[in-house]
XYZ file of C-alpha atoms in Angstrom:
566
model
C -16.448 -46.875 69.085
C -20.094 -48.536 67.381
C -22.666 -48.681 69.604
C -26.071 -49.282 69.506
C -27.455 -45.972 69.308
C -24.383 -45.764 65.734
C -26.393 -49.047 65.184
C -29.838 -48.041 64.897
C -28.636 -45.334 62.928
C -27.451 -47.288 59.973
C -31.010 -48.539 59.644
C -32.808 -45.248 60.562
C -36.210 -47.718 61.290
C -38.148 -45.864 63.861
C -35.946 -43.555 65.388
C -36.651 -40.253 66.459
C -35.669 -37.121 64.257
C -33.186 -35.982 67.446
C -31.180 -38.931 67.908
C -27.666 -38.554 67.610
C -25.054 -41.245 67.273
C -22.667 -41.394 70.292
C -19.814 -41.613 68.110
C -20.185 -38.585 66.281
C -20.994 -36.704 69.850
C -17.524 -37.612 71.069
C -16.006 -36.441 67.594
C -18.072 -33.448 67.619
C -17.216 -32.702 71.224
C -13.175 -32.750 70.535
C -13.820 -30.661 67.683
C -15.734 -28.449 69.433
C -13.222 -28.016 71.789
C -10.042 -27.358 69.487
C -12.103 -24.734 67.749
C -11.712 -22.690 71.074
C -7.727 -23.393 71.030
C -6.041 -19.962 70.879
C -4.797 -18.686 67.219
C -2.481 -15.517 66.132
C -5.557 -12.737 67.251
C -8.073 -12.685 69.953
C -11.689 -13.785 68.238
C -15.082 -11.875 68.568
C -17.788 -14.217 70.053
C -19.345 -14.429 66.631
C -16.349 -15.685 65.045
C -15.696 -17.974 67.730
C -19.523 -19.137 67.219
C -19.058 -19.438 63.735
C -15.747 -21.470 64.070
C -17.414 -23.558 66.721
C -20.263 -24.256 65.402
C -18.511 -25.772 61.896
C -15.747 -27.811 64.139
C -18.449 -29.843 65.835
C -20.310 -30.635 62.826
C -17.612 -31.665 60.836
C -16.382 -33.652 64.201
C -19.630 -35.266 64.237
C -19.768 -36.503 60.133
C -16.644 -37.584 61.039
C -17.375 -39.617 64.112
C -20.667 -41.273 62.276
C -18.193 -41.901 59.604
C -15.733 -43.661 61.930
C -18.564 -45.622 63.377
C -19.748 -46.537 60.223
C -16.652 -48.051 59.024
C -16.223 -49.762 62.457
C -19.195 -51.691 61.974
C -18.605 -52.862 58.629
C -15.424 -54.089 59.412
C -16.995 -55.806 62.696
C -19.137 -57.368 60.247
C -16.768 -58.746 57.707
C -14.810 -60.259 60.315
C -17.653 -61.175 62.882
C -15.858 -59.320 65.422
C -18.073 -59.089 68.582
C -17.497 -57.502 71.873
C -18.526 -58.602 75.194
C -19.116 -56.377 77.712
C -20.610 -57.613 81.173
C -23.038 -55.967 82.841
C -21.795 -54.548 86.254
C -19.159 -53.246 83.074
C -21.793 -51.420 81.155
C -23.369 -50.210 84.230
C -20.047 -48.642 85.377
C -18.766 -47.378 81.565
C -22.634 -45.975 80.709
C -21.684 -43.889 84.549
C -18.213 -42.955 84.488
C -17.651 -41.845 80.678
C -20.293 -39.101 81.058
C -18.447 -37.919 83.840
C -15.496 -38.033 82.664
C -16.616 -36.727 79.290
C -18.378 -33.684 81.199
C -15.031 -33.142 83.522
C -12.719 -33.542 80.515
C -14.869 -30.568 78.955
C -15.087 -28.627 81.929
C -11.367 -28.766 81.903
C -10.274 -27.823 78.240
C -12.499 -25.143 78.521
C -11.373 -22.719 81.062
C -7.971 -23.967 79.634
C -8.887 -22.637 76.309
C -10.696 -20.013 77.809
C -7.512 -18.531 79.559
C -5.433 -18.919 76.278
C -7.227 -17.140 74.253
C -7.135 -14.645 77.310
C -3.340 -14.841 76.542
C -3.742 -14.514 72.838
C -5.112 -10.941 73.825
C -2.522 -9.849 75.919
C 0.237 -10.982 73.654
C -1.651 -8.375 70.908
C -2.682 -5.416 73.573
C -6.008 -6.484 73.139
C -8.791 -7.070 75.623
C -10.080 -10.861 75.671
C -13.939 -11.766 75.767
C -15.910 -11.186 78.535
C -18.254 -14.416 79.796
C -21.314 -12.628 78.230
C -19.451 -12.957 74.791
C -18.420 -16.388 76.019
C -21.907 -17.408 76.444
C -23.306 -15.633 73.242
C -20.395 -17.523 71.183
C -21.798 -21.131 72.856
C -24.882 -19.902 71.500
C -24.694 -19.251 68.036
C -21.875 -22.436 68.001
C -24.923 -24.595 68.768
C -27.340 -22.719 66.467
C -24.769 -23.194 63.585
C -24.388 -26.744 64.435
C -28.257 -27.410 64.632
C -28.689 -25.814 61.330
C -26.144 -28.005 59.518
C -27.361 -31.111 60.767
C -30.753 -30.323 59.760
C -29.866 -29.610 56.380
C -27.734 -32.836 56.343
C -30.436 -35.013 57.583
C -32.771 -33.541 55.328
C -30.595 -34.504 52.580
C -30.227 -37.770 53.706
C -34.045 -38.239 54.342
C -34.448 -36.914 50.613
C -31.335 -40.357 49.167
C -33.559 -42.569 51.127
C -36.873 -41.326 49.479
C -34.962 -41.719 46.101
C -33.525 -44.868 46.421
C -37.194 -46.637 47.984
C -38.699 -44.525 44.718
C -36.029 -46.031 42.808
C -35.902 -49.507 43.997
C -39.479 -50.215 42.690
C -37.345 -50.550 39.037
C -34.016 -51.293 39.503
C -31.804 -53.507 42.055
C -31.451 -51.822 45.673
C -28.008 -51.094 44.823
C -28.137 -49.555 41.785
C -30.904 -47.675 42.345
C -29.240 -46.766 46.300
C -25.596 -45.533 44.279
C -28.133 -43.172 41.788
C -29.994 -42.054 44.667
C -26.833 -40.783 46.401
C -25.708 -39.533 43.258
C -28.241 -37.377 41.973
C -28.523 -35.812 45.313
C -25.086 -35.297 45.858
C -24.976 -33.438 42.476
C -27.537 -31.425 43.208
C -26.659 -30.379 46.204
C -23.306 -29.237 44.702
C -24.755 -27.331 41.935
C -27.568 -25.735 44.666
C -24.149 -24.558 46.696
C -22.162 -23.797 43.754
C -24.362 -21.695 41.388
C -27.354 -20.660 43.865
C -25.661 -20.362 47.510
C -22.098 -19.192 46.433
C -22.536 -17.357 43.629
C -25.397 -15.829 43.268
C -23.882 -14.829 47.302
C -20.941 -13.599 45.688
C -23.450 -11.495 43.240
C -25.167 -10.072 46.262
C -22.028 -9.250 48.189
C -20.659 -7.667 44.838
C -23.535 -5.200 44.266
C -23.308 -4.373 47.762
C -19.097 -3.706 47.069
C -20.485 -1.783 44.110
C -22.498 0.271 45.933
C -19.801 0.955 48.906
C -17.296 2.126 45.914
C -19.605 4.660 44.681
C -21.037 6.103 48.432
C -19.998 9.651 49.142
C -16.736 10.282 50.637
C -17.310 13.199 51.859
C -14.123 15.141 50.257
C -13.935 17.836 47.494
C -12.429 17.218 44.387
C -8.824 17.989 44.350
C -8.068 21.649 43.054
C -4.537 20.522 42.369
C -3.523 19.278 39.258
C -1.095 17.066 40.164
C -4.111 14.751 41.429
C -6.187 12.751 39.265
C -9.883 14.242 39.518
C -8.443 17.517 39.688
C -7.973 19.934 37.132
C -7.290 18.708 33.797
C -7.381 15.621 35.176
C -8.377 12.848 32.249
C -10.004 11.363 34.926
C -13.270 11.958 36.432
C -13.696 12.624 39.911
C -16.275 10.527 40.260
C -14.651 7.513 37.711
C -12.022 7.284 41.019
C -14.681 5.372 43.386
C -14.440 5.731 46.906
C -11.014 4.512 47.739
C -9.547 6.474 44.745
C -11.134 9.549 45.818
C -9.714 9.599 49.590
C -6.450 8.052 47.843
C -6.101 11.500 45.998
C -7.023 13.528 48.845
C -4.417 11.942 51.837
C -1.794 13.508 50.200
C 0.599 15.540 52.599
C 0.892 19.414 51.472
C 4.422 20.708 50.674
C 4.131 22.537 54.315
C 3.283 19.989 56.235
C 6.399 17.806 54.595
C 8.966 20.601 55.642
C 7.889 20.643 58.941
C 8.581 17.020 59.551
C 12.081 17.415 57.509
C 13.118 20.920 57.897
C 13.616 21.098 53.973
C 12.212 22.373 51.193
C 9.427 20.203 49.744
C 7.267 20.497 46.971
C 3.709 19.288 46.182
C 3.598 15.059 45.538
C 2.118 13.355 42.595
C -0.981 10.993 43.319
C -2.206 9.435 40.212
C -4.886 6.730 40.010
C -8.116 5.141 37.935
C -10.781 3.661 39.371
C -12.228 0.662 37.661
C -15.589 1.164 35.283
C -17.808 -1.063 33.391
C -16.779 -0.475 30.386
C -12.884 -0.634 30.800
C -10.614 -3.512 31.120
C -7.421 -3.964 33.415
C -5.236 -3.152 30.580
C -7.402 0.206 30.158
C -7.430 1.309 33.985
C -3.486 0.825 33.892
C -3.454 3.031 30.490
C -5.323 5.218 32.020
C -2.972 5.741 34.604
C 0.147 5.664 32.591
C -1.392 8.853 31.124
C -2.140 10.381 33.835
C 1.593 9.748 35.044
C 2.483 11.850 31.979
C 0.145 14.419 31.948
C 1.327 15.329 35.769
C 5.308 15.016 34.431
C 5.416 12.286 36.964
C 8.171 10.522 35.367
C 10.706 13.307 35.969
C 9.722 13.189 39.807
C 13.139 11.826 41.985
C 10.835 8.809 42.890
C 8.189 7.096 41.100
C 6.438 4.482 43.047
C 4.291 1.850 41.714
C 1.276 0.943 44.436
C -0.938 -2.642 43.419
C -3.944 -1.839 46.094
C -6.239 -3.802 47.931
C -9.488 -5.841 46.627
C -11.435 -2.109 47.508
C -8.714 -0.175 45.954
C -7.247 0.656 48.972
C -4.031 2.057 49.066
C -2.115 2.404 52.629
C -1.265 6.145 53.551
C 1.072 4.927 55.838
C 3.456 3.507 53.202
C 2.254 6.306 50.320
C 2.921 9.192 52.662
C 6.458 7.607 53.501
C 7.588 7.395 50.064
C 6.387 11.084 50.099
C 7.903 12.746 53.434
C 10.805 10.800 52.574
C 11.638 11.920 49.048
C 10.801 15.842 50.205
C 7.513 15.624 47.696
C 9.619 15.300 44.821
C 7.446 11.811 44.250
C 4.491 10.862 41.893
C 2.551 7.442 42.871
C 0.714 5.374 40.726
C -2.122 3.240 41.686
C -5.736 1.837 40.328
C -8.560 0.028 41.035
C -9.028 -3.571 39.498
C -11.937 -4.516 42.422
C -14.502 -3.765 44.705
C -14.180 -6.561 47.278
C -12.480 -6.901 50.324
C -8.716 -8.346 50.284
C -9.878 -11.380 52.483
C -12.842 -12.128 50.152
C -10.875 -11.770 47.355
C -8.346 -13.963 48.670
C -10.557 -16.945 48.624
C -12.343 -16.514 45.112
C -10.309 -14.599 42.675
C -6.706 -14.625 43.188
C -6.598 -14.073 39.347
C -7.648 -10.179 38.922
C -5.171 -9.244 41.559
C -1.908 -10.810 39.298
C -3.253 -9.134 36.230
C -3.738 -5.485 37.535
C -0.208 -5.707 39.813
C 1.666 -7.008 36.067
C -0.485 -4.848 33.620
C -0.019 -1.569 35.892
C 4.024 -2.096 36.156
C 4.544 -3.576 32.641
C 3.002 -0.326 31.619
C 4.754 2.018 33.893
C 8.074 0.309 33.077
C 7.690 0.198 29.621
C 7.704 4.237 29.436
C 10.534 4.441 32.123
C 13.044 2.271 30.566
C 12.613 5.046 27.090
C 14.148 7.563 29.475
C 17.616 8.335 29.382
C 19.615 6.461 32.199
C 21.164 9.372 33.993
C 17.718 11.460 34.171
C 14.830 8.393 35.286
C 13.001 8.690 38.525
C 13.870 5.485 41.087
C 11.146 3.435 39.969
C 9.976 1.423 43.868
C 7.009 -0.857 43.934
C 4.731 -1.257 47.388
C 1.851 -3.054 48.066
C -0.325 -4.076 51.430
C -1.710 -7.735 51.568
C -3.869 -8.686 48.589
C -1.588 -5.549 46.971
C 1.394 -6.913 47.650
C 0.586 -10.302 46.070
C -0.616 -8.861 42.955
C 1.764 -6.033 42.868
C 5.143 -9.749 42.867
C 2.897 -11.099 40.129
C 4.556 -8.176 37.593
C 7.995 -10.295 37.809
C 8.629 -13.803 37.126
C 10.909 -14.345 40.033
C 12.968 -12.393 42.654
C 15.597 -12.012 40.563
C 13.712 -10.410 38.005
C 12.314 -8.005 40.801
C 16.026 -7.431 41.150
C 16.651 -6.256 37.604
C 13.386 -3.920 36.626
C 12.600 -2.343 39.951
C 14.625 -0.263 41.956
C 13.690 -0.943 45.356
C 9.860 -2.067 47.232
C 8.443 -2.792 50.261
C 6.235 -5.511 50.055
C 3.516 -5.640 53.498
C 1.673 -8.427 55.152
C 2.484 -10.314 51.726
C 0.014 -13.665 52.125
C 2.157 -16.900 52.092
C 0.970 -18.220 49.172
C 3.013 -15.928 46.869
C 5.019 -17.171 44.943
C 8.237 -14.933 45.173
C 7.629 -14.890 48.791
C 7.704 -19.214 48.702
C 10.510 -19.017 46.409
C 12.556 -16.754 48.790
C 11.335 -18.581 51.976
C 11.935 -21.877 50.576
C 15.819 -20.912 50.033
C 16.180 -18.862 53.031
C 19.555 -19.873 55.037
C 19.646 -22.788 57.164
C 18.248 -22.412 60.628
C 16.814 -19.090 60.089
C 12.621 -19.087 61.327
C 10.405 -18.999 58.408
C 8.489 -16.157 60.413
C 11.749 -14.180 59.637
C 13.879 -15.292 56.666
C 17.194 -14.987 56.206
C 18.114 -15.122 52.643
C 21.455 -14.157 50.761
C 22.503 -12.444 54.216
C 20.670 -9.794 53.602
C 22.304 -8.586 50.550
C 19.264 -7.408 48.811
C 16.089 -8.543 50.460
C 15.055 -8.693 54.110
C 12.489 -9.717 55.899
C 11.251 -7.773 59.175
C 8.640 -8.237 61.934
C 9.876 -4.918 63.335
C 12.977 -2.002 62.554
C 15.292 -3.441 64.391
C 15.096 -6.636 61.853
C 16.173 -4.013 59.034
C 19.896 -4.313 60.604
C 19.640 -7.119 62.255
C 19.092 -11.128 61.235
C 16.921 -13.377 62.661
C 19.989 -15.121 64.950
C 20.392 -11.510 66.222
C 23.979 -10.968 64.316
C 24.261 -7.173 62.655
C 23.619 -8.079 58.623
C 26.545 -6.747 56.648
C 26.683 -4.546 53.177
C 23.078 -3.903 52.317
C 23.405 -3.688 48.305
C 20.833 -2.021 46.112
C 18.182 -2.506 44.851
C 16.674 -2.859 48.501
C 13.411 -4.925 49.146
C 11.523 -4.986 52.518
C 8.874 -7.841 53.295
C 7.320 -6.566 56.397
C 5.741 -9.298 57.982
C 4.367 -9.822 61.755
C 4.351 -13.028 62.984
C 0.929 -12.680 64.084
C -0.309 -11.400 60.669
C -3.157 -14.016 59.671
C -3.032 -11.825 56.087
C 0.635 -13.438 56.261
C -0.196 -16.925 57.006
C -3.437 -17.539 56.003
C -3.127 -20.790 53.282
C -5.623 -23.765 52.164
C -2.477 -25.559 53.113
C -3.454 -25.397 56.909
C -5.856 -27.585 56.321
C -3.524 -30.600 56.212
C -0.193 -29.734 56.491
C 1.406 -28.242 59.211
C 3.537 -24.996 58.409
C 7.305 -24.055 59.377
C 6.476 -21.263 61.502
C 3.951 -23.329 63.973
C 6.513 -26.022 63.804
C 9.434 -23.517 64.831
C 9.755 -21.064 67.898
C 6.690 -18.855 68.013
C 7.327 -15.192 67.147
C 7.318 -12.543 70.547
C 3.818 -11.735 69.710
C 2.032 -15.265 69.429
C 1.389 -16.728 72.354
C 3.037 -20.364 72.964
C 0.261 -22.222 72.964
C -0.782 -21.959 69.642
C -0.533 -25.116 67.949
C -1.731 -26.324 64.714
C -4.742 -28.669 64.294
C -6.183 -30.241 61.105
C -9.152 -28.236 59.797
C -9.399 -26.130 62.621
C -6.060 -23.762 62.370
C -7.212 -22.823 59.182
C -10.819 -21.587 60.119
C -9.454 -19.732 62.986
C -6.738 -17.963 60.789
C -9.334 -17.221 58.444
C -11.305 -15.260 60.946
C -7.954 -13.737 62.343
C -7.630 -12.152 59.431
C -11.612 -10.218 59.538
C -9.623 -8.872 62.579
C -6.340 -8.269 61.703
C -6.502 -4.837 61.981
C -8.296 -4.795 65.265
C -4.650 -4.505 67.110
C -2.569 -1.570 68.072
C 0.501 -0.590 65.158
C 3.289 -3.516 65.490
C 0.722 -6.415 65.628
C -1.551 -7.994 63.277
C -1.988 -6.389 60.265
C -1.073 -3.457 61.881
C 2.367 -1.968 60.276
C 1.863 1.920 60.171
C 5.100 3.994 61.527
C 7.724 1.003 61.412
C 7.332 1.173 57.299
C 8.992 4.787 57.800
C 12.683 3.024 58.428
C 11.965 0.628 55.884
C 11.324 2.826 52.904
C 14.153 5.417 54.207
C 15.880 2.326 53.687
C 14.713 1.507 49.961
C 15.121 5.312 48.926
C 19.004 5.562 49.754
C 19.096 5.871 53.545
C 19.851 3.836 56.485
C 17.992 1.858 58.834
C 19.282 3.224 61.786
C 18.688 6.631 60.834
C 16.161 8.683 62.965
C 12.848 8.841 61.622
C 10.807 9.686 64.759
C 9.962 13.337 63.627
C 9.043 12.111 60.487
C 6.790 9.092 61.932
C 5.403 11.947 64.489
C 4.733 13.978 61.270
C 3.094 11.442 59.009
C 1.199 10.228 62.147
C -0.775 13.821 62.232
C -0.872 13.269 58.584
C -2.802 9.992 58.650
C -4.691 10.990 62.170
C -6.172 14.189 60.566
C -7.516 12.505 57.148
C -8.636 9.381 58.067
C-alpha cells in the first residue's frame, strides 16, 4: 500500500500544498463510495453531500494512517519490494483504469439502489441534477476538512521546529502534537459545538415564541383559556396549537354516532424561571382545576424536544373514549427530537418521570372503583422520556394502565430490555415477547393480532402496551452503536419496507441513519416516521377494544380532524 508519493509525505520537504497520498485516495475513494450505499429513506442531495463528503475524508486519514504504519513496519523489518519496470509501467496503467471502471460501476449500482430505497417508501428518488449537486458539495466538504487538517498539521510542525531549538526532537515533537491536539478539542468543544448549540438554541427560542396564528381557547377545559392558571402565551408555540387541535364534541359524534362531550387538553410550556418539577406542577393543577381526573381516560403525553405532541395519537385517545378524556402534556425543550437526541438525552428522562410521578401520585389518592384509566403515549424523543417514569417493564405493568409507545429510539432502555428477551427466532424489527400477553410490538395493524411468524397471538391481558415501530423508522434505529457493531435487524430478514440491499457498514450506516431521520417524515403514513391512522387500532386496543374492530370511520374522521388544523 506505501508508495512514494505516502513517502514523501512523511517528510513533507518540498512538496506541493495539493499532493495527496495514494493511499489515502484509494481509502477515501471506497468510502466515498459506501456513503452512496442505500439506507432505510431516500436522501436529499445535500444529505448525500454531507454524508459523502465526511466518508471520504475519514477514508482518506485512514488510508494515510494505513500507509503510515506500513512503512514503519517496512522499516523495522527492512522489508523492500521489487517491482520491475515493464511491472510499474503496466500497474501505474491498469490500476487507474480499473480504479476509474470499478467507480463507474458502484456508482450507477448505488445510484439505482437508492432508486429502490425510494420506491420501497413511495417516494421519488433524485434526479441527476441532485446527483450532480450532491458530488458537489461531497467534494467541497471534503476540501474543507483537509484544509483544516493540513493546516493543523502545518501549525505541530511549526511547534515542534519552535520547540526543538530547547528540548530533544522528540519531546519537543510529542508537546507539539499535544498542545495542538488540545486545542483543537477545546476550539471544537467550547467554541464550534457549543457556542453552535447556543446559536441553534436562541434560534429554538425564538421558533417557540413565533405567532401561531390561533386564538386563545374560549373553553375552559384548555389551558390558556378561561381561568386557565396558565398563560396563553406561557404555552409556546407547540403548546398553543396543542390546545387548539382538539376535536369538538360534534365532530366526535359524527365519527362514532354517540354522544360525546368536550375533551380535556392540559399543558405548560417551559419558562425561564421554572424548573421541570414546576412545569409538571403546573400541569398537575391544571389537571385539577379542569376535573380531569374524573374524566373515563386520563392520558399522560411526554412530547417531543419542541413540545410537540402528535394529534394523531391525542385525537385517538379522544374519538375513542367519546371526549370523556383529559390529556396531560408539557414542554421541557425547545429543540428538535433529532438534535436533542445527540446532546441531551438527560432533560427528556426527567420531564417523562417528573410529569407521571406527579400525575400518579394524585391518581393513586382516588378511590379504586371511581379513577380514570390512567394510559401513557409518547412519539420518538417522547416516547423515550415518557419509559424513563418506570424502572422497568414490569413496573410499566403495575402503575399504568395501558400506552402506546411510537417510533421509540433503540436505545431505550425498556425497549432493550424487552427486545433483548423477546422469544427465540422472532426479528428484532418485530418482537415477540411473553406471546403477546401484555406488550406487542407492530410495524402495522395487522401485527396487533398477529406475531411476527404470522400465527394469531392468543389472550391479550390488560394492561395493554403498543410499541409501534416501522422497520424503516431511522427515529427507531438510530444508535452510536452503528458505528461498530452491527445490529439484529440488518443482520436478520429486512422488514417489507427496506429494500434488500441495505447492509451495514462501519461508520457509514450510522451517518446515513442519522440523516434518515432529518427525513423521516418525508414518507407517506405507514413508512418512516410516518404512523398517523394505524395508531387508531392500537389505542382502541389499549382503551378496552379489539384490534380487529373497525375503525375506518373513525380514522376517516380524525383524518379531517388533523387535515383541517394542521
Amino acid at each position: 500500500m506505501s508508495d512514494a508519493s505516502d513517502h514523501r509525505s512523511h517528510h513533507g520537504a518540498g512538496r506541493a500544498w495539493w499532493h495527496l497520498s495514494r493511499t489515502g485516495l484509494f481509502f477515501g475513494a471506497a468510502y466515498f463510495l459506501t456513503s452512496m450505499a442505500p439506507s432505510l429513506l431516500p436522501r436529499t442531495w445535500y444529505y448525500q453531500g454531507l454524508i459523502s463528503g465526511l466518508c471520504a475524508v475519514v477514508g482518506y486519514a485512514l488510508g494515510v494512517f494505513v500507509a503510515w504504519v506500513v512503512r514503519q513496519v517496512s522499516r523495522l523489518i527492512d522489508l523492500r519490494v521489487a517491482v520491475s519496470g515493464e511491472a510499474r509501467h503496466w500497474l501505474l496503467v491498469a490500476a487507474p483504469v480499473f480504479g476509474a471502471v470499478a467507480v463507474l460501476g458502484l456508482t450507477v449500482a448505488n445510484v439505482r439502489a437508492q432508486a429502490r430505497t425510494a420506491a420501497f417508501v413511495q417516494l421519488a428518488p433524485l434526479d441527476p441534477l441532485d446527483w450532480a449537486l450532491a458530488l458537489v458539495l461531497a467534494a467541497l466538504v471534503a476540501v474543507l476538512f483537509l484544509a483544516v487538517a493540513r493546516g493543523l498539521r502545518g501549525a505541530t510542525h511549526q511547534l515542534a521546529q519552535a520547540a526543538g531549538h530547547v528540548l530533544p526532537k522528540t519531546i519537543a515533537t510529542v508537546i507539539a502534537v499535544l498542545v495542538v491536539a488540545l486545542t483543537t478539542a477545546w476550539v471544537t468543544d467550547s467554541v464550534l459545538f457549543h457556542r453552535g448549540m447556543q446559536a441553534f438554541a436562541g434560534v429554538a427560542a425564538q421558533v417557540n415564541t413565533a405567532p401561531t396564528g390561533r386564538a386563545a381557547p374560549t373553553s375552559p377545559l384548555r389551558s390558556g383559556g378561561p381561568g386557565s392558571l396558565e398563560s396563553w402565551d406561557s404555552l409556546g408555540y407547540q403548546g398553543q396549537m396543542f390546545v387548539t387541535s382538539a376535536p369538538t364534541p360534534a365532530q366526535i359524534t359524527a365519527a362514532t354516532d354517540r354522544g360525546a362531550i368536550e375533551p380535556i387538553r392540559v399543558y405548560a410550556g417551559r419558562t425561564a424561571d421554572r424548573t421541570i418539577a414546576d412545569v409538571a406542577d403546573a400541569v398537575v393543577a391544571e389537571l385539577k382545576r379542569t376535573n380531569a381526573f374524573h374524566r373515563r381516560v386520563l392520558a399522560v403525553f411526554t412530547t417531543t424536544g419542541t413540545g410537540w405532541v402528535d394529534d394523531w395519537s391525542a385525537q385517538s385517545v379522544e374519538y375513542l373514549s367519546n371526549g370523556d378524556s383529559a390529556i396531560a402534556a408539557m414542554q421541557y425543550s425547545y429543540l428538535p427530537s433529532a438534535m436533542s437526541m445527540m446532546t441531551d438525552r438527560d432533560t427528556p428522562r426527567e420531564a417523562g418521570k417528573a410529569l407521571f410521578d406527579k400525575v400518579y401520585a394524585v391518581w393513586r389518592t382516588l378511590p379504586a372503583d371511581d379513577r380514570p384509566q390512567l394510559v401513557v403515549g409518547g412519539e420518538s424523543l417522547g416516547s423515550y422520556g415518557g419509559q424513563a417514569a418506570f424502572a422497568s417493564a414490569d413496573d410499566m405493568l403495575a402503575r399504568a394502565q395501558g400506552g402506546v409507545w411510537v417510533g421509540t429510539p433503540s436505545f431505550t432502555d425498556i425497549w432493550q430490555s424487552l427486545t433483548a428477551r423477546r422469544n427465540e427466532g422472532s426479528p428484532e424489527i418485530v418482537p415477540v415477547v411473553d406471546a403477546g400477553l401484555h406488550i406487542r410490538f407492530a410495524a402495522n395493524g395487522d401485527q396487533l393480532t398477529h406475531d411476527s411468524y404470522g400465527r394469531d397471538y392468543g389472550a391479550w391481558d390488560f394492561p395493554r402496551f403498543v410499541y409501534a415501530q416501522h422497520a424503516s423508522d431511522p427515529v427507531v434505529w438510530w444508535n452510536p452503536a452503528l458505528l461498530g457493531a452491527e445490529p439484529d435487524w440488518l443482520r436478520e430478514p429486512r422488514g417489507p419496507d427496506v429494500n434488500p440491499d441495505v447492509t451495514w457498514i462501519p461508520f457509514v450506516t450510522f451517518w446515513q441513519l442519522t440523516t434518515d431521520m432529518a427525513v423521516g417524515h418525508d414518507p407517506p403514513d405507514g413508512y418512516g416516521h410516518r404512523y398517523g391512522p394505524e395508531l387508531v387500532p392500537a389505542w382502541g386496543s389499549v382503551l378496552g377494544g379489539s384490534p380487529t374492530d373497525d375503525y375506518s370511520k373513525l380514522v376517516a374522521g380524525i383524518e379531517e380532524t388533523v387535515n383541517r388544523v394542521a
